[in-house]
Amino acid sequence: MQANTTRGFLWSDVETRTLLNIWGEQDIQVALDGNFRNSFVYRDVSRRLGAMGFERTPEQCRVRIKSLKRQYLLAKEGNLRNNGQYHKICKFYDTMERILSNRPALDPLELMDGGAGEEAVDGLEEDGEDAQDAYSESTGECTFPAETEVKLEYPTVPIPIPVKVTVGNNSTPVRPHNSSQSAGNLTTTRPKRPRKRRANFPMEKLMEQFLEQSAQAEDSFYRMEEQRLQAEDHRREGEHARELHMLQMLGQMFSSISSTRPGSATTPTKTAPPARASVFSSASPSCTRGQPGHLKRPSPQTNCFTQQSQLLNQDPQALVFERFNSLGSTSHRGMEDELFSLVKSTVPPLISKKHKGQDGRIGIIGGCQDYTGAPYFAAISALKVGADLSHVFCTKDAATVIKSYSPELIVHPVLDSPNAVEEIEKWLPRLHGLVVGPGLGREDFLLKTAKDVIEKSKARDIPIVIDADGLWLVTQQPSVIQGYQKGILTPNFMEFTRLYEALHHEQMDNSDHQRSVMQLSVAMGNLTVVLKGEQDLITDGSKVVSCSIEGSGRRCGGQGDLLSGSLGVLAHWAHAASAAGLIRSMNPSMVAGYGACALTRQCNSQAFQQHGRSTTTSDMIQEIGSAFKKLFES
């Protein structure tokens, strides 16, 4: 048996369609009709296919055409017998129908045995195994096991049997008349060329069995998965009930302690336990529900029994807030109220004795020919929040465009100059904060300049916010900002996933974002990370704060630039307040991160109420003043 020269050479859909277009041309079809020796035709097909950029031998082209004709015949038979159920067997059924509809009807025996007509090229034949390989190759489906029972069918051919006729003592073999006549008719109707007997594979039955077994296996898998999830839900509900009971007991104990202290006698003891229980139950992530019917898995940081002995020796009111903070609560009444008060304490008062630049001078590193809107949004947002001056360090071809957006911005076209680092370094002593990344682009020389500027800024100990393309730089070189306590990363989900996998060299667990964001912060040296999403998560590696202020369903480009620009200002204010002793209970970068997230969400909500689906970042920027006043000055 001759080896199949096409085995292992797969045909793509584009290559197959190109072959069919060439094979269906009028001159090719005319040359194939009535010619048994047609190797020159397939050599011409191979040459035309090569001119289209696909290198195939004439024999590979012939076998591929033969396989497609076989699939077409099987699909057509299945379509007639099973109401189109097996129309999918031939992917190129419509193309084959268009080409072959103008030709005489195909002989099924000719397509299955491959020994007659145009398929016989230079005496090459395909055995049953090669035909099966060709079918598997073209359809992309797996071959059936070799031990599958195969039913062989052969054409009915009358076999002449000599009949002995005895006349007296003489016996003469006589051939029956009808047998010879049938044999004569057979020779006149069938082609002269000998044909191999073919094996009629029961494809319909095998396909039905395969689909039925696949459906059964899938149903079994889903039943087992549903049972596993139900058992997991029962277990988590039990843990939730036990923890809630313990928290209620602790609340009652705290209320009894507070009732024995001076000054607390006027507080009704019977109302204290429900208040404590509500605070604890809303504070603990392990006691909050995510999707309906599912509970979030409690993390090691949310163990309700840790430091129990220390809690008994402290003030009950402080105990509640300490427990509240250690659990990374998302409660609006507790943690967010405290964060709001901290953000308000960092906002500098507007008094007449101040001079220009005292409330903040912010620098934006970004802006190239393709991206001019992002640095503008970040810089103008910083001004709208309360910074006195905004500097944009961009490339030369982006400077004029950015400057035309607003006369309020100070634009420096130095980012792509040979001495860019020296030009930007001259301005660093005047800046209070730096935002790296909006519209920066990913060209190597721009990323290298941004890296050097970050190193110079770290030496001056100023807050650095890294967003957008700046996060791409951190993904490639995490050490550029790793361990810098005044650094803040503001990734969206895709940027966060890329950064997490680059640092941990494993796929991120999407079921627990709080745990993942804390792990990333720890890996970056307890850097503050602001993960933007349905609920913004802010962490410094020791606790997680969630900002769940209602925004809107509108997600237009530029909202992240508004957040990064406002965060640059708030980070300067928060660290200045921390240096003055106004913030002691929390990382100043986390306070600034929460304030920027809350402001961005409030702007989004107010703009959406006015503009609805047509809301843009420019509309949100117009709402910064009123949103800031509503959140932090009311």
XYZ file of C-alpha atoms in Angstrom:
634
model
C 0.000 0.000 0.000
C 1.479 3.347 -1.053
C 1.908 5.959 1.712
C -0.379 8.963 1.657
C 1.758 11.949 0.650
C -0.652 14.437 2.147
C -0.903 13.008 5.634
C 0.076 15.587 8.252
C -0.445 18.555 5.929
C -3.479 20.457 7.232
C -5.449 22.833 5.033
C -6.721 26.104 6.481
C -10.146 27.461 5.534
C -8.630 30.297 3.508
C -6.358 27.887 1.626
C -9.249 25.491 0.949
C -11.503 28.254 -0.387
C -8.693 29.463 -2.669
C -8.250 25.901 -3.978
C -12.007 25.586 -4.634
C -12.093 28.918 -6.479
C -9.258 27.764 -8.761
C -10.723 24.269 -9.240
C -14.167 25.728 -10.056
C -12.876 27.912 -12.888
C -14.371 27.153 -16.283
C -11.159 26.082 -18.042
C -10.235 23.685 -15.213
C -13.673 22.036 -15.259
C -13.596 21.706 -19.043
C -10.140 20.108 -18.873
C -11.277 17.645 -16.200
C -14.441 16.500 -18.004
C -13.854 13.279 -19.918
C -10.109 12.978 -19.109
C -8.827 10.038 -17.130
C -5.193 11.134 -17.315
C -5.434 14.592 -15.798
C -2.172 15.062 -13.932
C -1.421 18.122 -16.073
C -4.668 19.740 -14.836
C -3.710 19.408 -11.166
C -0.201 20.607 -11.945
C -1.850 23.748 -13.318
C -4.045 24.007 -10.204
C -0.940 23.662 -7.987
C 0.842 26.355 -9.989
C -2.088 28.802 -9.659
C -2.377 28.028 -5.954
C 1.329 28.807 -5.539
C 0.809 32.122 -7.300
C -1.766 32.943 -4.581
C 0.834 32.270 -1.862
C 0.006 28.634 -0.959
C 2.604 25.995 -1.831
C 0.948 22.623 -2.476
C 1.902 19.674 -4.716
C -0.449 18.499 -7.492
C -1.067 15.287 -5.555
C -2.044 17.234 -2.413
C -4.459 19.344 -4.442
C -6.015 16.239 -6.021
C -6.464 14.452 -2.697
C -7.935 17.569 -1.078
C -10.474 17.962 -3.913
C -11.335 14.295 -3.650
C -11.853 14.586 0.128
C -14.098 17.640 -0.327
C -16.191 15.810 -2.944
C -16.573 12.875 -0.588
C -17.726 15.187 2.236
C -20.123 16.900 -0.150
C -21.700 13.581 -1.162
C -22.050 12.448 2.473
C -23.577 15.784 3.466
C -25.959 15.710 0.533
C -27.110 12.171 1.332
C -27.538 13.096 5.008
C -29.470 16.207 4.004
C -31.940 14.184 1.949
C -32.378 11.384 4.458
C -32.274 13.236 7.765
C -33.795 16.633 7.007
C -30.469 18.456 6.944
C -29.107 17.035 10.195
C -25.744 16.242 8.656
C -25.371 19.347 6.569
C -22.485 20.259 8.904
C -20.345 17.361 7.640
C -19.214 19.491 4.684
C -18.079 22.974 5.720
C -17.812 24.080 2.093
C -21.150 22.563 1.008
C -22.441 25.730 -0.695
C -19.261 26.249 -2.724
C -19.205 22.595 -3.816
C -22.910 22.779 -4.717
C -22.292 25.809 -6.907
C -19.398 24.139 -8.759
C -20.838 20.652 -9.116
C -24.396 21.705 -9.963
C -23.281 22.380 -13.553
C -21.597 19.017 -13.907
C -23.102 15.535 -14.379
C -24.337 13.776 -11.252
C -21.551 12.290 -9.102
C -21.205 8.546 -8.900
C -20.913 7.620 -5.171
C -18.770 4.599 -6.026
C -16.387 6.829 -7.927
C -15.881 9.141 -4.911
C -15.496 6.367 -2.371
C -13.005 4.067 -4.073
C -10.949 6.755 -5.826
C -9.889 4.564 -8.721
C -11.782 6.071 -11.636
C -12.467 9.329 -13.439
C -10.423 12.399 -12.780
C -9.164 11.129 -9.421
C -6.734 8.635 -10.942
C -3.556 10.663 -11.342
C -0.437 8.781 -12.390
C -1.878 5.556 -11.059
C -1.981 6.732 -7.418
C -4.739 5.281 -5.263
C -5.895 5.797 -1.679
C -6.671 2.911 0.591
C -9.343 2.971 3.312
C -6.962 4.270 5.997
C -5.790 7.190 3.848
C -9.352 8.110 2.963
C -10.257 8.177 6.628
C -7.186 10.364 7.398
C -8.126 12.764 4.622
C -11.646 13.075 5.969
C -10.397 13.728 9.511
C -7.900 16.276 8.256
C -10.453 18.286 6.323
C -13.204 18.303 8.887
C -11.015 18.725 11.984
C -12.854 15.907 13.752
C -11.269 12.939 15.487
C -11.245 9.556 13.770
C -13.291 6.740 15.187
C -11.632 3.778 16.955
C -10.192 1.050 14.791
C -12.188 -1.642 16.567
C -15.527 -0.097 15.474
C -17.556 -2.634 13.573
C -17.589 -1.858 9.861
C -20.250 -3.185 7.563
C -18.988 -4.051 4.110
C -21.350 -3.800 1.173
C -20.573 -5.123 -2.291
C -22.479 -4.658 -5.548
C -24.725 -7.509 -6.477
C -23.048 -9.372 -9.347
C -24.644 -12.562 -10.648
C -22.089 -15.352 -10.587
C -22.577 -17.948 -13.337
C -22.850 -21.431 -11.856
C -22.451 -24.359 -14.251
C -25.425 -26.723 -14.159
C -24.807 -30.319 -14.997
C -27.495 -31.708 -17.322
C -27.566 -35.469 -17.552
C -28.777 -37.002 -20.788
C -28.448 -40.722 -20.599
C -24.880 -41.508 -19.566
C -23.491 -38.199 -20.819
C -23.301 -35.249 -18.483
C -22.670 -31.839 -20.029
C -22.208 -28.634 -18.019
C -24.695 -26.051 -19.235
C -24.604 -22.329 -18.298
C -28.044 -20.971 -17.517
C -29.305 -18.526 -20.089
C -30.364 -15.818 -17.679
C -26.984 -15.837 -15.890
C -25.081 -15.224 -19.075
C -27.553 -12.576 -20.062
C -27.113 -10.803 -16.688
C -23.367 -10.962 -17.042
C -23.626 -9.511 -20.511
C -25.798 -6.702 -19.244
C -23.348 -6.016 -16.403
C -20.436 -5.607 -18.786
C -22.360 -3.144 -20.893
C -23.575 -0.959 -18.021
C -20.547 -0.802 -15.721
C -17.294 1.008 -16.624
C -14.545 -1.017 -18.173
C -11.972 -0.035 -15.580
C -11.834 -2.393 -12.567
C -12.921 -0.848 -9.282
C -11.945 -1.649 -5.756
C -14.644 -2.770 -3.407
C -15.487 -0.078 -0.929
C -16.317 -0.012 2.788
C -19.519 1.887 3.546
C -18.832 3.511 6.929
C -22.060 3.989 8.947
C -21.272 7.661 9.541
C -24.829 8.597 10.490
C -25.052 6.001 13.237
C -21.581 6.772 14.577
C -22.354 10.483 14.634
C -25.631 9.878 16.479
C -23.865 7.743 19.082
C -21.119 10.311 19.528
C -23.558 13.205 20.002
C -25.700 11.198 22.415
C -22.697 10.194 24.546
C -21.424 13.783 24.586
C -24.797 15.073 25.780
C -24.958 12.449 28.513
C -21.428 13.253 29.720
C -22.205 16.981 29.772
C -25.418 16.450 31.751
C -23.573 14.282 34.253
C -20.863 16.913 34.695
C -23.379 19.699 35.329
C -25.280 17.592 37.862
C -22.092 16.857 39.802
C -21.027 20.509 39.658
C -24.431 21.644 40.923
C -24.242 19.210 43.827
C -20.753 20.435 44.699
C -21.848 24.074 44.664
C -24.871 23.322 46.838
C -22.668 21.558 49.386
C -20.257 24.512 49.352
C -23.141 26.942 49.907
C -24.409 24.929 52.875
C -20.931 24.905 54.403
C -20.465 28.654 53.967
C -23.919 29.395 55.367
C -23.054 27.374 58.451
C -19.793 29.277 58.902
C -21.647 32.555 58.406
C -24.243 31.671 61.042
C -21.595 30.629 63.585
C -19.523 33.753 63.027
C -22.547 36.032 63.208
C -23.582 34.399 66.483
C -20.102 34.962 67.930
C -20.121 38.588 66.816
C -23.462 39.156 68.473
C -22.066 37.686 71.682
C -19.051 40.000 71.444
C -21.373 42.971 70.890
C -23.350 42.091 73.975
C -20.128 41.760 75.965
C -18.923 45.181 74.765
C -22.244 46.763 75.652
C -22.097 45.309 79.156
C -18.555 46.649 79.597
C -19.579 50.117 78.409
C -22.580 50.151 80.747
C -20.315 49.683 83.797
C -18.113 52.667 82.921
C -18.773 56.223 84.157
C -20.594 58.403 81.676
C -22.249 55.470 79.978
C -25.032 54.905 82.505
C -27.451 56.949 80.468
C -27.004 54.675 77.460
C -29.716 52.011 77.360
C -28.020 48.648 77.542
C -30.750 46.786 75.720
C -30.274 48.819 72.517
C -26.523 48.269 72.322
C -26.369 44.659 71.115
C -28.394 45.177 67.923
C -26.241 48.193 66.998
C -23.034 46.248 67.535
C -24.367 43.272 65.634
C -25.398 45.391 62.665
C -22.000 47.042 62.509
C -20.144 43.772 62.699
C -22.360 41.919 60.259
C -22.026 44.708 57.706
C -18.335 45.118 58.377
C -17.108 41.603 57.864
C -16.407 40.490 54.300
C -16.921 36.923 55.399
C -20.478 37.815 56.376
C -21.418 39.625 53.183
C -23.006 38.069 50.155
C -21.782 38.477 46.600
C -23.974 36.958 43.921
C -27.415 35.715 44.999
C -27.129 32.404 46.796
C -23.342 32.551 47.165
C -21.162 33.693 50.034
C -17.679 35.085 49.737
C -15.000 32.840 51.178
C -13.623 34.287 54.437
C -9.998 35.317 54.171
C -7.356 34.736 56.860
C -7.479 38.440 57.725
C -11.188 38.184 58.670
C -10.914 35.649 61.462
C -13.437 36.717 64.053
C -11.448 35.283 66.963
C -8.059 36.971 66.410
C -6.704 39.342 69.063
C -9.704 38.652 71.291
C -7.723 39.187 74.462
C -6.530 42.611 73.283
C -10.060 43.701 72.457
C -11.224 43.209 76.045
C -8.768 45.801 77.376
C -9.749 48.631 75.024
C -12.555 51.113 74.737
C -15.705 49.465 73.319
C -16.292 52.217 70.738
C -12.688 51.957 69.586
C -13.051 48.190 69.495
C -15.876 48.430 67.006
C -13.919 50.678 64.640
C -10.741 48.642 65.044
C -12.602 45.478 64.168
C -14.316 47.417 61.409
C -11.000 48.478 59.871
C -9.207 45.138 60.267
C -11.912 43.359 58.322
C -11.589 45.666 55.296
C -15.238 46.695 55.495
C -17.218 48.274 52.675
C -19.887 49.677 55.009
C -21.150 53.154 54.074
C -22.040 54.014 57.657
C -18.729 53.127 59.255
C -15.534 52.954 57.292
C -16.621 55.205 54.448
C -17.832 57.854 56.881
C -14.432 57.774 58.552
C -12.674 57.980 55.189
C -14.857 60.887 54.136
C -13.920 62.747 57.302
C -10.230 62.015 56.672
C -10.439 63.278 53.095
C -12.220 66.425 54.294
C -9.467 67.037 56.838
C -6.842 67.003 54.079
C -8.544 69.641 51.909
C -6.671 72.938 52.400
C -8.869 75.926 53.273
C -9.260 78.751 50.801
C -7.850 81.840 52.509
C -6.645 85.128 51.096
C -3.118 84.838 52.514
C -2.128 82.024 50.142
C -0.053 82.543 47.032
C -0.131 80.861 43.623
C 1.088 77.278 43.673
C 0.721 76.727 47.410
C -2.222 74.329 47.038
C -0.474 72.135 44.530
C 1.621 72.053 41.382
C 1.051 68.786 39.486
C 3.055 67.374 36.585
C 1.661 65.003 33.936
C 4.164 62.787 32.085
C 2.423 61.742 28.872
C 1.034 62.856 25.555
C 2.214 61.800 22.107
C 1.007 62.201 18.551
C -1.650 59.475 18.851
C -2.869 60.308 22.371
C -3.493 63.944 23.250
C -6.804 63.708 25.113
C -5.609 61.625 28.091
C -2.952 64.076 29.392
C -5.400 66.952 28.913
C -8.109 65.182 30.946
C -5.653 64.396 33.759
C -4.194 67.913 33.865
C -7.502 69.789 33.688
C -9.000 67.487 36.343
C -6.135 68.335 38.678
C -6.917 72.031 38.204
C -10.639 71.505 38.709
C -10.054 69.607 41.971
C -7.975 72.429 43.410
C -4.397 72.386 42.175
C -3.018 75.805 41.312
C -0.862 74.765 38.350
C -0.815 71.815 35.953
C 2.235 71.013 33.826
C 2.090 68.603 30.869
C 5.394 67.125 29.650
C 4.618 65.689 26.193
C 6.205 65.109 22.795
C 6.753 67.970 20.392
C 4.044 66.958 17.890
C 1.407 66.674 20.673
C 2.159 69.970 22.423
C 0.273 72.286 20.056
C -2.813 70.073 20.111
C -2.894 69.823 23.918
C -2.285 73.536 24.299
C -5.219 74.258 21.990
C -7.572 72.373 24.320
C -7.137 74.867 27.169
C -5.019 77.923 27.945
C -5.002 76.877 31.606
C -2.300 74.241 31.062
C 1.466 74.707 30.986
C 2.701 72.478 28.159
C 6.362 71.416 27.768
C 7.193 69.739 24.391
C 10.306 67.960 25.703
C 9.335 64.301 26.156
C 10.927 63.121 22.890
C 13.936 65.428 22.959
C 17.452 63.945 23.385
C 17.852 65.608 26.804
C 14.267 65.022 27.988
C 15.234 63.838 31.466
C 17.364 66.913 32.141
C 14.592 69.214 30.850
C 11.970 67.616 33.112
C 14.335 67.368 36.103
C 14.634 71.171 36.155
C 10.918 71.356 36.985
C 10.770 68.616 39.620
C 11.695 70.906 42.580
C 8.611 72.989 41.763
C 6.178 70.050 41.598
C 4.196 68.572 44.497
C 2.990 65.464 42.677
C 3.555 63.510 39.483
C 1.157 61.510 37.285
C 2.927 59.172 34.851
C 1.233 57.381 31.973
C -1.798 59.180 30.460
C -1.222 59.168 26.689
C 2.437 58.166 27.120
C 2.494 55.482 24.442
C 4.675 52.380 24.449
C 7.655 53.403 22.381
C 10.904 52.338 24.002
C 12.539 55.753 24.212
C 9.424 57.303 25.799
C 9.213 54.494 28.368
C 12.907 54.896 29.164
C 12.425 58.628 29.703
C 9.456 57.953 31.994
C 11.519 55.447 33.985
C 14.340 57.930 34.523
C 11.880 60.660 35.550
C 10.313 58.305 38.112
C 13.744 57.598 39.596
C 14.471 61.339 39.861
C 11.055 61.955 41.467
C 11.565 59.181 44.030
C 14.770 60.890 45.090
C 12.748 64.050 45.791
C 10.143 62.072 47.833
C 7.052 63.360 46.023
C 3.858 61.285 45.439
C 3.816 59.437 42.112
C 0.609 58.168 40.489
C 1.140 55.631 37.697
C -1.679 54.947 35.251
C -2.328 53.706 31.691
C 0.892 53.186 29.702
C 2.922 53.846 32.836
C 1.499 50.560 34.170
C 2.858 48.840 31.051
C 6.304 50.087 32.091
C 5.769 48.721 35.625
C 4.700 45.366 34.184
C 7.968 45.163 32.259
C 10.130 46.548 35.090
C 8.375 46.335 38.497
C 11.475 47.569 40.333
C 10.969 51.070 38.952
C 8.340 51.809 41.650
C 8.496 48.741 43.889
C 8.698 49.586 47.595
C 8.170 53.339 47.149
C 5.588 54.171 49.819
C 4.359 57.323 48.088
C 3.694 55.471 44.846
C 0.115 54.695 43.758
C -0.943 52.338 40.948
C -4.388 52.790 39.338
C -4.977 49.773 37.056
C -8.233 48.742 35.478
C -9.071 45.025 35.445
C -7.055 44.158 32.320
C -4.006 46.121 33.487
C -4.305 44.568 36.949
C -4.462 41.033 35.522
C -1.398 41.664 33.363
C 0.574 43.091 36.288
C -0.504 40.334 38.698
C 0.516 37.537 36.333
C 3.834 39.241 35.569
C 4.725 39.351 39.274
C 3.308 35.992 40.414
C 3.909 33.984 37.208
C 0.520 32.320 37.574
C -3.056 32.947 36.544
C -5.048 35.255 38.783
C -7.956 33.900 40.827
C -10.976 35.889 39.633
C -13.192 34.647 42.464
C -11.602 36.847 45.163
C -10.454 40.244 43.916
C -9.802 41.585 47.426
C -7.286 38.840 48.103
C -5.646 39.310 44.695
C -5.282 43.076 45.072
C -3.717 42.650 48.520
C -1.284 40.073 47.130
C -0.256 42.454 44.359
C 0.269 45.291 46.839
C 2.452 43.085 49.040
C 4.445 41.895 46.017
C 5.060 45.547 45.084
C 6.374 46.333 48.565
C 3.077 47.422 50.167
C 2.466 49.939 47.435
C -0.996 51.513 47.346
C -3.084 49.942 44.573
C -6.419 51.320 43.334
C -8.255 48.634 41.333
C -10.965 50.279 39.238
C -14.128 48.290 38.632
C -17.745 47.836 39.642
C -16.558 48.612 43.169
C -13.170 50.336 43.379
C -10.780 48.523 45.729
C -8.002 50.456 47.511
C -5.298 48.624 49.498
C -1.796 49.051 50.843
C -1.311 45.345 51.537
C -2.594 45.443 55.127
C -6.281 46.258 54.565
C -8.725 46.697 51.721
C -11.160 49.605 51.389
C -13.998 49.453 48.896
C -15.587 52.525 47.326
C -19.122 51.618 46.349
C -20.575 55.082 45.732
C -23.121 54.809 42.980
C -21.883 55.895 39.563
C -23.597 54.892 36.342
C -23.467 52.276 33.637
C -21.716 54.663 31.248
C -18.044 53.755 30.627
C -16.494 56.235 28.222
C -12.816 56.755 27.530
C -10.998 59.222 29.757
C -12.637 58.462 33.122
C -9.435 56.856 34.354
C -7.511 60.017 33.425
C -9.931 62.088 35.494
C -9.255 59.788 38.438
C -5.468 59.861 38.051
C -5.347 63.654 37.728
C -7.516 64.232 40.793
C -5.567 61.555 42.674
C -2.320 63.439 42.032
C -3.720 66.473 43.846
C -5.351 64.529 46.687
C -2.155 62.523 47.264
C -0.195 65.755 47.764
C -2.814 67.051 50.185
C -3.016 63.755 52.109
C 0.751 63.427 52.605
C 0.995 67.091 53.612
C -1.778 66.520 56.175
C -0.035 63.391 57.431
C 3.184 65.332 57.910
C 1.187 67.884 59.919
C -0.258 65.108 62.128
C -3.813 65.309 60.815
C -3.810 61.681 59.548
C -2.477 58.971 61.835
C -4.867 56.027 61.656
C -4.489 55.273 57.952
C -2.071 55.384 55.060
C -2.367 58.836 53.399
C -2.182 57.273 49.933
C -5.228 55.135 50.739
C -7.130 58.218 51.920
C -6.266 59.992 48.665
C -7.198 56.912 46.616
C -10.593 56.679 48.243
C -11.245 60.392 47.755
C -10.365 60.228 44.041
C -12.580 57.158 43.489
C -15.512 58.758 45.294
C -15.132 62.007 43.340
C -14.923 60.223 39.960
C -18.022 58.151 40.700
C -19.980 61.194 41.866
C -19.035 63.117 38.707
C -20.101 60.150 36.598
C -23.452 59.949 38.371
C -24.204 63.670 38.054
C -23.186 63.835 34.397
C -25.241 60.741 33.586
C -28.331 62.279 35.157
C -28.070 65.170 32.701
C -26.740 63.517 29.546
C -27.635 59.846 29.892
C -26.117 57.600 27.228
C -24.322 60.520 25.567
C -22.230 61.251 28.672
C -18.542 61.886 27.952
C -15.529 62.616 30.115
C -15.803 66.313 29.235
C -19.293 66.292 30.776
C -17.897 64.631 33.901
C -15.140 67.229 34.216
C -17.761 69.968 34.236
C -19.277 68.292 37.323
C -16.044 68.179 39.368
C -16.743 71.423 41.220
C -20.264 70.564 42.364
C -19.377 66.935 43.104
C -16.351 67.954 45.212
C -18.463 70.418 47.170
C -21.193 67.838 47.773
C -18.773 65.161 48.985
C -16.055 67.009 50.877
C -17.279 70.533 51.661
C -20.881 69.979 52.757
